[in-house]
XYZ file of C-alpha atoms in Angstrom:
685
model
C -12.729 -30.956 22.818
C -12.545 -30.745 26.579
C -12.618 -34.061 28.317
C -11.510 -35.704 31.574
C -8.515 -38.015 31.511
C -8.589 -41.285 33.509
C -6.733 -39.562 36.370
C -9.501 -36.968 36.536
C -7.365 -34.115 35.311
C -9.147 -31.793 32.907
C -7.629 -32.094 29.387
C -8.442 -29.274 26.923
C -5.855 -29.414 24.163
C -3.372 -26.685 23.167
C -3.991 -23.171 24.532
C -2.942 -19.788 23.378
C -2.553 -17.047 26.003
C -1.796 -13.373 25.430
C 0.435 -11.608 27.996
C -0.659 -7.949 28.011
C -0.345 -4.971 30.296
C 1.039 -1.474 30.722
C 4.634 -0.571 29.774
C 7.290 -1.905 32.176
C 4.761 -4.023 34.141
C 6.925 -7.147 33.734
C 5.335 -9.138 30.895
C 8.603 -10.310 29.319
C 9.920 -11.256 32.756
C 6.752 -13.143 33.428
C 7.143 -15.131 30.205
C 10.742 -15.866 31.138
C 9.653 -17.024 34.598
C 7.023 -19.365 33.189
C 9.347 -20.917 30.738
C 11.962 -21.430 33.456
C 9.429 -22.821 35.936
C 8.066 -25.240 33.244
C 11.595 -26.434 32.469
C 11.766 -24.960 28.986
C 14.837 -22.938 30.099
C 17.797 -23.992 32.279
C 18.048 -20.553 33.796
C 15.721 -17.551 33.993
C 17.190 -14.564 32.071
C 16.618 -10.840 32.704
C 15.597 -7.938 30.565
C 18.394 -5.775 31.989
C 21.055 -8.339 31.022
C 19.498 -8.886 27.572
C 19.254 -12.623 28.195
C 15.575 -13.303 27.875
C 13.922 -15.491 25.278
C 11.523 -12.679 24.532
C 12.817 -9.221 23.387
C 15.674 -10.876 21.568
C 15.710 -8.510 18.615
C 18.456 -5.934 18.331
C 15.983 -3.150 18.704
C 14.327 -4.562 21.773
C 17.717 -5.180 23.460
C 18.919 -1.669 22.555
C 15.869 0.031 24.119
C 15.251 -2.503 26.817
C 11.529 -2.801 25.936
C 9.251 -4.925 23.843
C 8.811 -3.557 20.389
C 6.967 -6.543 18.827
C 5.054 -9.613 19.932
C 7.220 -12.495 21.266
C 6.010 -16.084 21.007
C 6.921 -19.101 23.043
C 5.333 -22.546 23.384
C 5.819 -24.728 26.465
C 4.356 -28.047 27.763
C 2.641 -28.143 31.109
C 1.049 -31.241 32.623
C 0.715 -32.899 29.277
C -0.665 -29.871 27.479
C 0.838 -27.304 25.183
C 0.609 -23.539 26.008
C 1.645 -20.887 23.570
C 2.218 -17.497 25.160
C 2.297 -14.291 23.071
C 3.995 -11.476 24.925
C 2.633 -8.222 23.593
C 4.306 -4.825 23.955
C 2.829 -2.536 26.625
C 3.867 0.873 25.183
C 0.920 2.641 23.501
C 3.175 3.162 20.529
C 3.260 -0.596 19.918
C -0.241 -1.374 21.039
C -1.210 -2.349 17.465
C 0.915 -5.454 17.909
C -1.708 -6.767 20.303
C -4.921 -6.075 18.406
C -4.666 -8.734 15.645
C -3.332 -11.249 18.148
C -6.394 -11.159 20.488
C -9.199 -12.642 18.357
C -7.714 -16.140 18.347
C -6.353 -16.380 21.931
C -8.185 -18.393 24.513
C -7.561 -15.898 27.335
C -5.205 -13.094 28.348
C -3.145 -12.476 31.432
C -3.071 -8.815 32.212
C 0.174 -8.015 33.986
C 0.081 -4.877 36.127
C 1.259 -3.224 39.401
C -0.721 -1.798 42.287
C 0.143 1.699 40.990
C -2.599 4.394 40.653
C -0.415 6.268 38.112
C -0.670 3.371 35.676
C -4.444 3.055 35.851
C -5.017 4.988 32.527
C -2.555 2.751 30.743
C -4.187 -0.288 32.252
C -7.540 1.009 31.103
C -6.269 1.208 27.479
C -5.243 -2.453 27.623
C -8.438 -3.665 29.318
C -10.619 -1.753 26.886
C -9.021 -3.671 23.976
C -9.785 -6.976 25.757
C -13.323 -5.913 26.592
C -14.153 -4.757 23.032
C -12.966 -8.217 21.744
C -14.676 -10.073 24.588
C -11.474 -11.882 25.633
C -11.502 -13.750 29.004
C -8.758 -12.333 31.241
C -6.897 -12.828 34.403
C -5.222 -9.919 36.234
C -1.774 -10.792 37.504
C -0.644 -8.377 40.177
C 3.114 -8.439 39.699
C 6.010 -7.221 41.799
C 4.121 -8.157 44.984
C 7.441 -8.550 46.660
C 8.088 -4.835 46.273
C 4.541 -3.706 47.157
C 4.062 -1.716 50.356
C 0.268 -1.662 50.003
C -2.518 -4.069 51.016
C -3.810 -5.878 47.967
C -7.341 -5.387 49.188
C -6.700 -1.667 49.295
C -5.011 -1.733 45.890
C -7.973 -3.347 44.044
C -10.242 -0.271 44.495
C -7.468 1.821 42.848
C -7.375 -0.522 39.838
C -11.108 -1.127 39.546
C -11.891 2.054 37.563
C -9.776 0.669 34.707
C -12.052 -2.332 34.352
C -15.732 -2.451 33.336
C -15.946 -5.912 34.957
C -15.496 -6.439 38.704
C -12.017 -7.546 39.832
C -12.311 -10.765 41.767
C -9.507 -11.204 44.294
C -8.320 -14.836 44.319
C -5.250 -14.551 46.639
C -4.035 -12.392 49.488
C -0.389 -12.020 50.341
C 1.283 -13.273 53.532
C 3.519 -10.508 54.930
C 6.601 -10.800 57.005
C 8.567 -7.751 58.190
C 6.807 -5.708 55.467
C 7.714 -8.206 52.708
C 5.290 -10.464 50.867
C 6.645 -13.952 51.446
C 3.749 -16.054 50.189
C 0.009 -16.017 49.704
C -3.268 -17.565 50.847
C -5.310 -19.164 48.012
C -8.868 -18.173 48.793
C -10.420 -20.986 46.695
C -8.169 -23.771 48.035
C -8.095 -22.242 51.589
C -4.342 -23.016 51.733
C -1.268 -20.986 52.397
C 1.886 -21.085 50.275
C 5.332 -19.711 51.086
C 7.361 -18.596 48.062
C 10.574 -20.545 47.247
C 12.931 -18.773 44.833
C 12.618 -20.337 41.354
C 10.807 -23.383 42.833
C 7.413 -24.557 43.748
C 5.868 -22.741 46.757
C 5.793 -24.595 50.015
C 2.295 -25.449 51.461
C 1.938 -24.317 55.107
C -0.845 -23.641 57.616
C -2.529 -20.347 57.184
C -0.651 -18.055 59.678
C -2.858 -17.129 62.689
C -2.572 -13.423 61.989
C -3.720 -13.924 58.399
C -6.776 -16.134 59.186
C -9.333 -13.379 59.883
C -8.369 -11.454 56.725
C -8.392 -14.583 54.624
C -11.805 -15.536 55.843
C -13.145 -12.098 55.039
C -11.548 -12.050 51.623
C -12.794 -15.532 50.901
C -16.306 -14.616 51.884
C -16.199 -11.542 49.625
C -15.050 -13.791 46.729
C -17.906 -16.283 47.363
C -20.487 -13.459 47.591
C -19.387 -12.267 44.246
C -19.681 -15.756 42.777
C -23.142 -16.209 44.297
C -24.477 -13.348 42.198
C -24.760 -15.856 39.365
C -25.209 -19.083 41.352
C -28.401 -19.434 43.388
C -27.402 -22.653 45.101
C -24.163 -21.005 46.306
C -26.225 -18.026 47.512
C -28.402 -20.348 49.596
C -25.298 -22.031 51.094
C -23.851 -18.822 52.149
C -27.139 -17.626 53.743
C -27.338 -20.984 55.616
C -23.623 -20.683 56.574
C -22.925 -23.998 54.818
C -19.429 -24.363 53.435
C -19.742 -24.799 49.628
C -17.999 -27.802 48.008
C -14.593 -26.871 46.570
C -15.552 -28.302 43.147
C -18.504 -25.856 42.965
C -16.312 -22.930 43.893
C -13.853 -23.813 41.081
C -16.618 -24.302 38.602
C -18.035 -20.924 39.433
C -14.619 -19.375 39.061
C -14.245 -20.855 35.651
C -17.797 -19.839 34.726
C -17.248 -16.188 35.785
C -14.003 -15.973 33.733
C -15.384 -17.601 30.507
C -18.740 -15.826 30.491
C -17.092 -12.375 31.025
C -18.666 -11.794 34.435
C -15.483 -10.998 36.385
C -11.746 -10.633 36.190
C -9.933 -13.001 38.568
C -6.902 -11.384 40.273
C -3.753 -13.478 40.959
C -0.473 -12.235 42.261
C 3.230 -13.035 42.381
C 6.752 -11.852 41.497
C 7.821 -12.684 37.985
C 11.420 -11.587 38.685
C 11.668 -14.217 41.456
C 9.579 -16.822 39.689
C 6.911 -16.641 42.414
C 3.235 -17.473 41.635
C 3.958 -19.119 38.298
C 2.547 -22.615 39.114
C -0.658 -21.156 40.501
C -1.110 -19.074 37.450
C -0.498 -21.979 35.108
C -2.908 -24.236 36.946
C -5.583 -21.489 36.776
C -5.042 -21.145 33.045
C -5.146 -24.935 32.572
C -8.321 -25.458 34.538
C -10.307 -22.308 33.908
C -9.318 -20.689 30.567
C -11.630 -21.533 27.549
C -10.544 -24.151 24.972
C -10.163 -23.901 21.233
C -13.680 -24.862 20.381
C -15.024 -22.068 22.772
C -12.588 -19.619 21.122
C -13.813 -20.673 17.653
C -17.393 -20.213 18.786
C -16.539 -16.692 19.930
C -15.323 -16.056 16.370
C -18.608 -17.376 14.995
C -16.905 -20.577 13.660
C -18.316 -24.039 14.051
C -15.320 -26.434 14.443
C -15.174 -29.234 11.888
C -12.664 -31.490 10.232
C -11.647 -29.035 7.547
C -8.433 -27.035 8.170
C -9.110 -23.484 9.260
C -6.675 -21.032 10.872
C -6.369 -17.415 11.780
C -3.147 -15.436 11.022
C -2.173 -13.556 14.161
C 1.015 -12.010 12.858
C 3.354 -12.121 9.860
C 7.091 -11.542 9.961
C 9.981 -11.775 7.590
C 13.173 -13.636 8.456
C 16.509 -13.624 6.755
C 16.688 -17.355 6.116
C 13.181 -18.865 6.364
C 11.464 -16.069 4.387
C 7.949 -14.992 5.419
C 6.414 -16.729 8.383
C 2.754 -16.538 9.307
C 1.966 -17.121 12.999
C -1.273 -19.086 12.806
C -3.814 -20.330 15.381
C -5.403 -23.496 14.078
C -9.148 -23.256 14.739
C -10.185 -26.592 13.290
C -8.753 -29.555 11.362
C -5.043 -29.813 10.706
C -2.443 -28.075 8.555
C 0.654 -29.727 7.290
C 3.673 -29.083 5.106
C 2.893 -28.924 1.323
C -0.781 -28.081 1.797
C -2.246 -25.369 -0.490
C -4.262 -22.851 1.473
C -6.590 -20.008 0.449
C -6.693 -16.656 2.278
C -9.654 -14.422 3.056
C -8.940 -12.319 0.043
C -9.029 -15.408 -2.246
C -5.277 -15.694 -2.784
C -3.572 -19.072 -2.491
C -0.282 -20.228 -1.120
C 1.634 -23.385 -0.382
C 2.815 -24.185 3.216
C 6.526 -24.655 3.127
C 6.753 -25.962 6.719
C 5.222 -25.808 10.208
C 7.104 -24.972 13.342
C 6.583 -24.194 17.046
C 8.355 -21.125 18.293
C 10.431 -20.518 21.369
C 11.447 -16.884 20.945
C 13.645 -16.764 17.866
C 14.228 -20.509 17.677
C 11.976 -22.846 15.812
C 11.093 -26.532 16.262
C 9.699 -28.183 13.092
C 6.562 -30.213 13.413
C 4.852 -32.444 10.881
C 1.463 -31.023 11.237
C -0.558 -28.526 13.356
C -3.802 -29.709 14.997
C -6.769 -27.709 16.215
C -5.642 -25.408 19.032
C -1.970 -25.353 17.980
C -0.285 -22.003 17.416
C 2.474 -22.452 14.812
C 4.493 -20.574 12.213
C 3.561 -21.532 8.673
C 6.436 -21.044 6.250
C 6.331 -18.952 3.043
C 2.609 -18.482 2.696
C 3.324 -15.170 0.984
C -0.263 -14.440 0.159
C -1.198 -14.413 3.928
C -1.514 -11.158 5.829
C -2.065 -10.389 9.510
C -5.721 -10.906 10.281
C -6.403 -13.332 7.420
C -8.239 -16.610 7.723
C -6.583 -19.611 6.053
C -8.586 -22.574 4.734
C -8.271 -25.522 2.343
C -10.695 -24.879 -0.510
C -12.541 -21.843 -1.774
C -14.942 -21.017 1.083
C -12.945 -18.932 3.576
C -14.675 -17.063 6.417
C -13.859 -13.409 6.599
C -12.496 -12.348 9.997
C -13.780 -9.296 11.895
C -12.223 -6.070 10.585
C -9.360 -4.867 12.867
C -8.991 -1.209 12.356
C -5.415 0.036 12.109
C -4.687 3.008 14.425
C -4.379 6.352 12.718
C -0.784 7.506 12.547
C 0.189 10.356 14.890
C 3.755 11.112 13.737
C 5.604 10.994 10.403
C 9.146 10.855 9.021
C 10.463 11.518 5.479
C 12.928 8.759 4.738
C 15.427 8.387 1.929
C 18.086 5.780 1.176
C 21.558 6.911 2.380
C 22.952 5.351 -0.764
C 21.036 6.320 -3.927
C 21.508 2.853 -5.418
C 19.371 1.472 -2.537
C 16.218 3.289 -3.635
C 14.571 0.232 -5.150
C 15.709 -1.828 -2.059
C 14.196 0.692 0.244
C 10.824 0.447 -1.437
C 10.783 -3.317 -1.026
C 11.970 -3.094 2.597
C 9.195 -0.624 3.499
C 6.603 -2.919 1.881
C 7.801 -5.850 4.126
C 8.063 -3.542 7.168
C 4.445 -2.356 6.767
C 3.337 -5.974 6.067
C 4.753 -7.000 9.464
C 3.402 -3.920 11.363
C -0.022 -2.729 10.503
C 0.485 0.441 12.617
C 3.045 1.624 10.074
C 1.896 3.266 6.773
C 3.992 4.275 3.837
C 3.151 7.118 1.431
C 4.794 8.399 -1.745
C 4.254 12.207 -1.939
C 4.835 12.853 -5.607
C 4.365 16.604 -5.290
C 7.094 17.024 -2.669
C 9.189 14.063 -3.772
C 9.126 12.574 -0.234
C 8.766 8.969 0.933
C 6.719 9.300 4.094
C 6.738 6.709 6.888
C 3.884 7.231 9.390
C 3.520 5.582 12.768
C 2.419 5.819 16.424
C 5.140 7.933 17.928
C 8.805 8.771 18.164
C 9.990 5.400 19.427
C 7.780 3.457 16.983
C 9.351 5.300 14.024
C 12.833 5.129 15.501
C 12.537 1.284 15.780
C 11.189 1.139 12.187
C 14.226 3.015 10.844
C 16.480 0.793 12.927
C 14.810 -2.349 11.505
C 15.243 -1.029 7.961
C 19.027 -1.103 8.569
C 19.428 -4.204 10.782
C 16.745 -6.459 9.267
C 16.528 -5.362 5.643
C 19.970 -3.979 5.113
C 18.941 -0.440 4.020
C 20.444 2.551 5.856
C 18.220 5.630 5.647
C 18.351 9.266 6.532
C 15.201 10.816 8.037
C 13.775 14.295 8.401
C 10.525 16.048 9.156
C 8.119 15.794 6.239
C 7.481 18.960 4.233
C 4.215 20.727 4.861
C 1.888 21.066 1.842
C 1.734 24.777 1.749
C -0.312 26.505 -0.914
C -0.685 30.105 -2.096
C -3.548 32.179 -3.386
C -4.305 35.845 -4.272
C -6.187 38.595 -2.551
C -7.085 40.918 -5.458
C -7.882 40.649 -9.143
C -6.035 42.118 -12.085
C -7.346 42.598 -15.639
C -6.082 42.991 -19.169
C -2.676 41.423 -18.605
C -1.020 40.450 -21.899
C 1.225 37.504 -22.433
C 3.002 37.403 -25.797
C 5.458 34.834 -27.064
C 7.160 35.666 -30.377
C 10.256 33.953 -31.687
C 11.754 33.743 -35.138
C 14.659 31.292 -35.722
C 14.490 30.439 -39.366
C 11.712 28.512 -41.019
C 8.507 28.493 -39.032
C 8.687 30.838 -35.964
C 6.589 30.746 -32.821
C 3.727 33.157 -32.081
C 1.125 33.273 -29.316
C -0.637 36.196 -27.881
C -3.209 36.191 -25.030
C -4.902 38.694 -22.695
C -6.141 37.377 -19.414
C -7.976 38.547 -16.294
C -6.990 36.891 -12.964
C -9.282 36.875 -9.930
C -9.457 35.219 -6.519
C -12.105 32.549 -5.918
C -13.749 31.578 -2.604
C -11.681 29.273 -0.442
C -11.913 25.667 -1.514
C -13.116 26.424 -5.109
C -9.764 25.338 -6.601
C -9.294 26.548 -10.181
C -11.661 27.940 -12.936
C -10.822 28.781 -16.548
C -13.342 30.942 -18.459
C -13.217 31.383 -22.230
C -14.438 34.957 -23.200
C -13.013 34.988 -26.708
C -15.231 36.475 -29.440
C -14.603 36.998 -33.084
C -11.894 34.204 -33.286
C -9.018 36.358 -32.257
C -7.726 33.159 -30.654
C -8.692 30.087 -32.685
C -10.767 27.564 -30.849
C -8.184 24.831 -31.271
C -5.635 26.897 -29.244
C -7.816 27.738 -26.288
C -7.252 24.373 -24.485
C -3.427 25.114 -24.928
C -3.997 28.449 -23.124
C -5.649 26.664 -20.259
C -2.864 24.118 -20.105
C -0.272 26.872 -19.952
C -2.146 28.526 -17.063
C -2.377 25.256 -15.109
C 1.296 24.637 -15.671
C 2.208 28.001 -14.160
C -0.115 27.367 -11.129
C 2.021 24.425 -10.056
C 4.466 26.988 -8.699
C 3.311 30.554 -8.014
C 5.326 33.717 -7.242
C 5.850 32.500 -3.622
C 7.068 29.089 -4.783
C 4.047 27.000 -3.916
C 1.045 25.500 -5.813
C -1.708 28.158 -6.366
C -5.294 27.441 -5.420
C -8.621 29.254 -5.505
C -7.831 31.273 -8.650
C -9.990 32.027 -11.673
C -8.511 33.011 -15.049
C -10.504 34.459 -17.978
C -9.108 34.563 -21.536
C -10.523 37.828 -22.927
C -8.416 38.602 -26.031
C -5.358 37.800 -28.095
C -4.052 37.319 -31.553
C -2.449 34.604 -33.665
C -0.244 34.022 -36.765
C -1.564 31.728 -39.478
C 1.886 30.125 -39.919
C 3.844 30.523 -36.686
C 1.089 29.947 -34.063
C 1.020 26.515 -32.301
C -0.209 24.801 -29.272
C 3.271 25.154 -27.572
C 3.375 28.879 -28.516
C 0.005 29.564 -26.804
C 1.001 27.513 -23.720
C 4.123 29.652 -23.444
C 2.136 32.907 -23.924
C -0.286 31.815 -21.166
C 2.581 31.164 -18.759
C 4.144 34.535 -19.629
C 0.762 36.224 -18.967
C 0.376 34.456 -15.600
C 3.891 35.394 -14.500
C 3.132 39.026 -15.284
C -0.275 38.964 -13.589
C 0.231 36.933 -10.393
C 2.722 39.226 -8.627
C 0.253 42.076 -8.989
C -2.528 40.067 -7.347
C -1.221 40.373 -3.809
C -0.242 36.658 -3.387
C -0.548 35.213 0.117
C 0.641 31.916 1.649
C -1.848 29.316 2.807
C -1.159 26.611 5.455
C -3.205 23.476 5.997
C -5.216 23.376 9.247
C -6.260 20.071 10.800
C -9.324 19.171 12.829
C -7.850 17.332 15.834
C -9.581 15.190 18.385
C -7.353 14.770 21.535
C -8.146 11.980 23.981
C -6.612 12.330 27.480
C -7.354 11.352 31.110
C -9.575 14.046 32.703
C -6.814 15.223 35.093
C -4.747 16.147 32.062
C -7.431 18.100 30.080
C -6.106 21.438 31.234
C -2.594 20.481 30.065
C -3.953 19.419 26.716
C -5.707 22.770 26.306
C -2.525 24.577 27.108
C -0.603 22.475 24.525
C -3.188 23.295 21.844
C -2.999 27.079 22.620
C 0.807 27.014 22.557
C 0.692 25.552 19.048
C -1.396 28.331 17.520
C -4.440 26.062 17.925
C -8.099 26.988 18.407
C -9.968 25.046 21.080
C -13.509 24.251 19.880
C -14.544 22.560 23.128
C -14.205 19.446 25.203
C -16.470 16.761 26.600
C -16.337 13.360 28.417
C -15.082 10.622 26.206
C -17.999 8.374 25.308
C -17.769 5.035 27.229
C -14.433 5.928 28.915
C -14.800 6.815 32.556
C -12.243 9.419 33.636
C -11.292 10.523 30.143
C -12.044 13.682 28.072
C -11.949 14.468 24.448
C -10.702 17.966 23.268
C -11.805 19.220 19.890
C -9.416 21.754 18.250
C -8.087 23.197 15.068
C -4.324 23.169 14.702
C -2.034 24.034 11.835
C -0.338 21.016 10.305
C 3.017 22.561 10.867
C 2.385 22.433 14.630
C 1.288 18.717 14.553
C 4.655 17.136 13.743
C 5.790 16.491 17.312
C 2.418 17.101 19.123
C 2.298 13.452 20.161
C 5.574 13.738 22.104
C 4.373 16.633 24.221
C 0.951 15.092 24.689
C 2.267 11.779 25.887
C 4.743 13.552 28.201
C 1.793 15.368 29.842
C -0.286 12.195 30.222
C 2.093 9.522 31.506
C 2.299 8.139 28.050
C -1.419 7.468 27.287
C -2.662 10.591 25.444
C -3.353 10.411 21.748
C -5.200 12.102 18.977
C -6.954 11.719 15.625
C -6.692 14.304 12.874
C -7.980 15.125 9.441
C -7.610 18.019 6.998
C -10.069 20.783 7.640
C -9.148 23.910 5.678
C -6.450 26.185 4.325
C -5.807 29.387 6.349
C -3.840 32.491 5.357
C -0.410 32.833 6.961
C 1.418 36.114 6.961
C 4.156 37.978 8.861
C 7.647 36.747 9.842
C 6.722 33.111 9.893
C 5.326 33.227 6.291
C 8.458 35.194 5.156
C 10.672 32.556 6.585
C 8.761 29.714 4.848
C 8.816 31.511 1.506
C 12.516 32.337 1.745
C 13.285 28.674 2.635
C 11.288 27.385 -0.301
C 12.889 29.794 -2.736
C 16.413 29.012 -1.495
C 15.684 25.319 -1.952
C 14.602 25.801 -5.524
């Protein structure tokens, strides 16, 4: 629980903070700067040099971007802070979602760039939906050529809550060299990789700082009547009241405080850490947000699971109450049990063993194989169920196969582990087409997954576009087609004779078999065999694809008392179908998907053009419910045109456009495109 130490400092126990923000906003650099400033690192590394604690995986280094959450714990003023640096790319956004429920607060790292507002809105919406208290850290202030007070109105549309400016920069020759803290009413000059120097507020900054401070106090007074009276009476409010109000606004979700600095230069780190220490909620408040009453019994939330080469499966767990220790048996939300093989604090890819984890700690629990991302862990049978975190629908797919056939079994196990680590990945075995399909959130997401299969799990794979589930049907009926199978080869022969009618059915009806036999010309016990033979033929029609929406009537036939058999009548039925189907004017069918495309409003016209260029039919568009400045386009698009839709869509929307899709219907496809598809299938077979 929160308490005051003898020195008057506020003590609140271990904290867990998420670092989030748009792609390339500087989150990994910010983590590195915090670790260096707190003394956890001797020297601050850089992303460009591949020397940071975060983004240490081969894939992150190769692409110079975060592709998974990075975790690092550090001590500050006697308290432990665990930072979880979450990827900013929309393709890896699902890494953030299961982390958020158990963090105390988030630091949203962004720039004063209007072009990145839609991406910022995506991040903030996730935090808003999960009611996570959040600071906005305006990064790269040293490179900004815009007034912060002018930048805030540009960023405000991304946030449902008001942005509350806490600092203004001090400029010298067009460069931000420090800042004025509006709550402390002090000025600070940046020192590279060192604590800022306290100075008098420069004369040319005093008027602006007074105006900015008054605006901040006005905002705070909206929820503090006593402060409102003091402002009206022009009485300077006590500093403690100001800080109490700032903490209250953050924790109760009334405003988003805005701090600033330069992560690359290590500027603004100490002020950010002090704000987190004094104002961010504590573990008991976080537990209450999750509907949990803290007690003495061990209870934890699994934020992420990952597999390592030497330590096996690790479960990153936030301890909500009680304490976990090595050897303890825990139960998951699904009722499975596992034994903790060890506890460790993380600093990037290095671990530091600890004997036990107390309430508030964020630790990796070893080899709890039954635990999955999003699970609760408890000792005993009663385990609270966490809120359901919906996995994002995949928007791109790859067919993967082991480069070496002897690795087929190994590939299956690797894919299971990969999808266990990353909930945004999905695996599907398509028995009809013989494909193993890996589905994900975009080109880079799938590329990294394939790279991990090789580097992390030792399975090299080849990938290709998944096959489309084409079907075929018929346009006209034929009647009285005979299928006769007669074979004599010594002893019992084979004899089956059927007469069938074949007719098209309405789209979506599937298959119907009608028995019209009279007089026993085909014995009753052979009629199911005729139907089975027809079904067998329909698995591959004259165009080479499964046949749908066809009705077959058995109208006549004959049999032999000795030579007729189930197999003979199945064969006769297949012969009859192979004679009848080419006469029925077969036609290719392609799957068409109902697609819901979400884009910023200024890109709606581009989205419509993309749909039209992909043989799509636009059904309409409207404002996206609850998303200011966004539209939703409804369309029907052939599945064959969806394969790389997300690439073009993201290119047209600065990386933020997305879509959802589901099967809608099968549509006829004719002409040169159909001929090419049929020729390709027949060549493959």
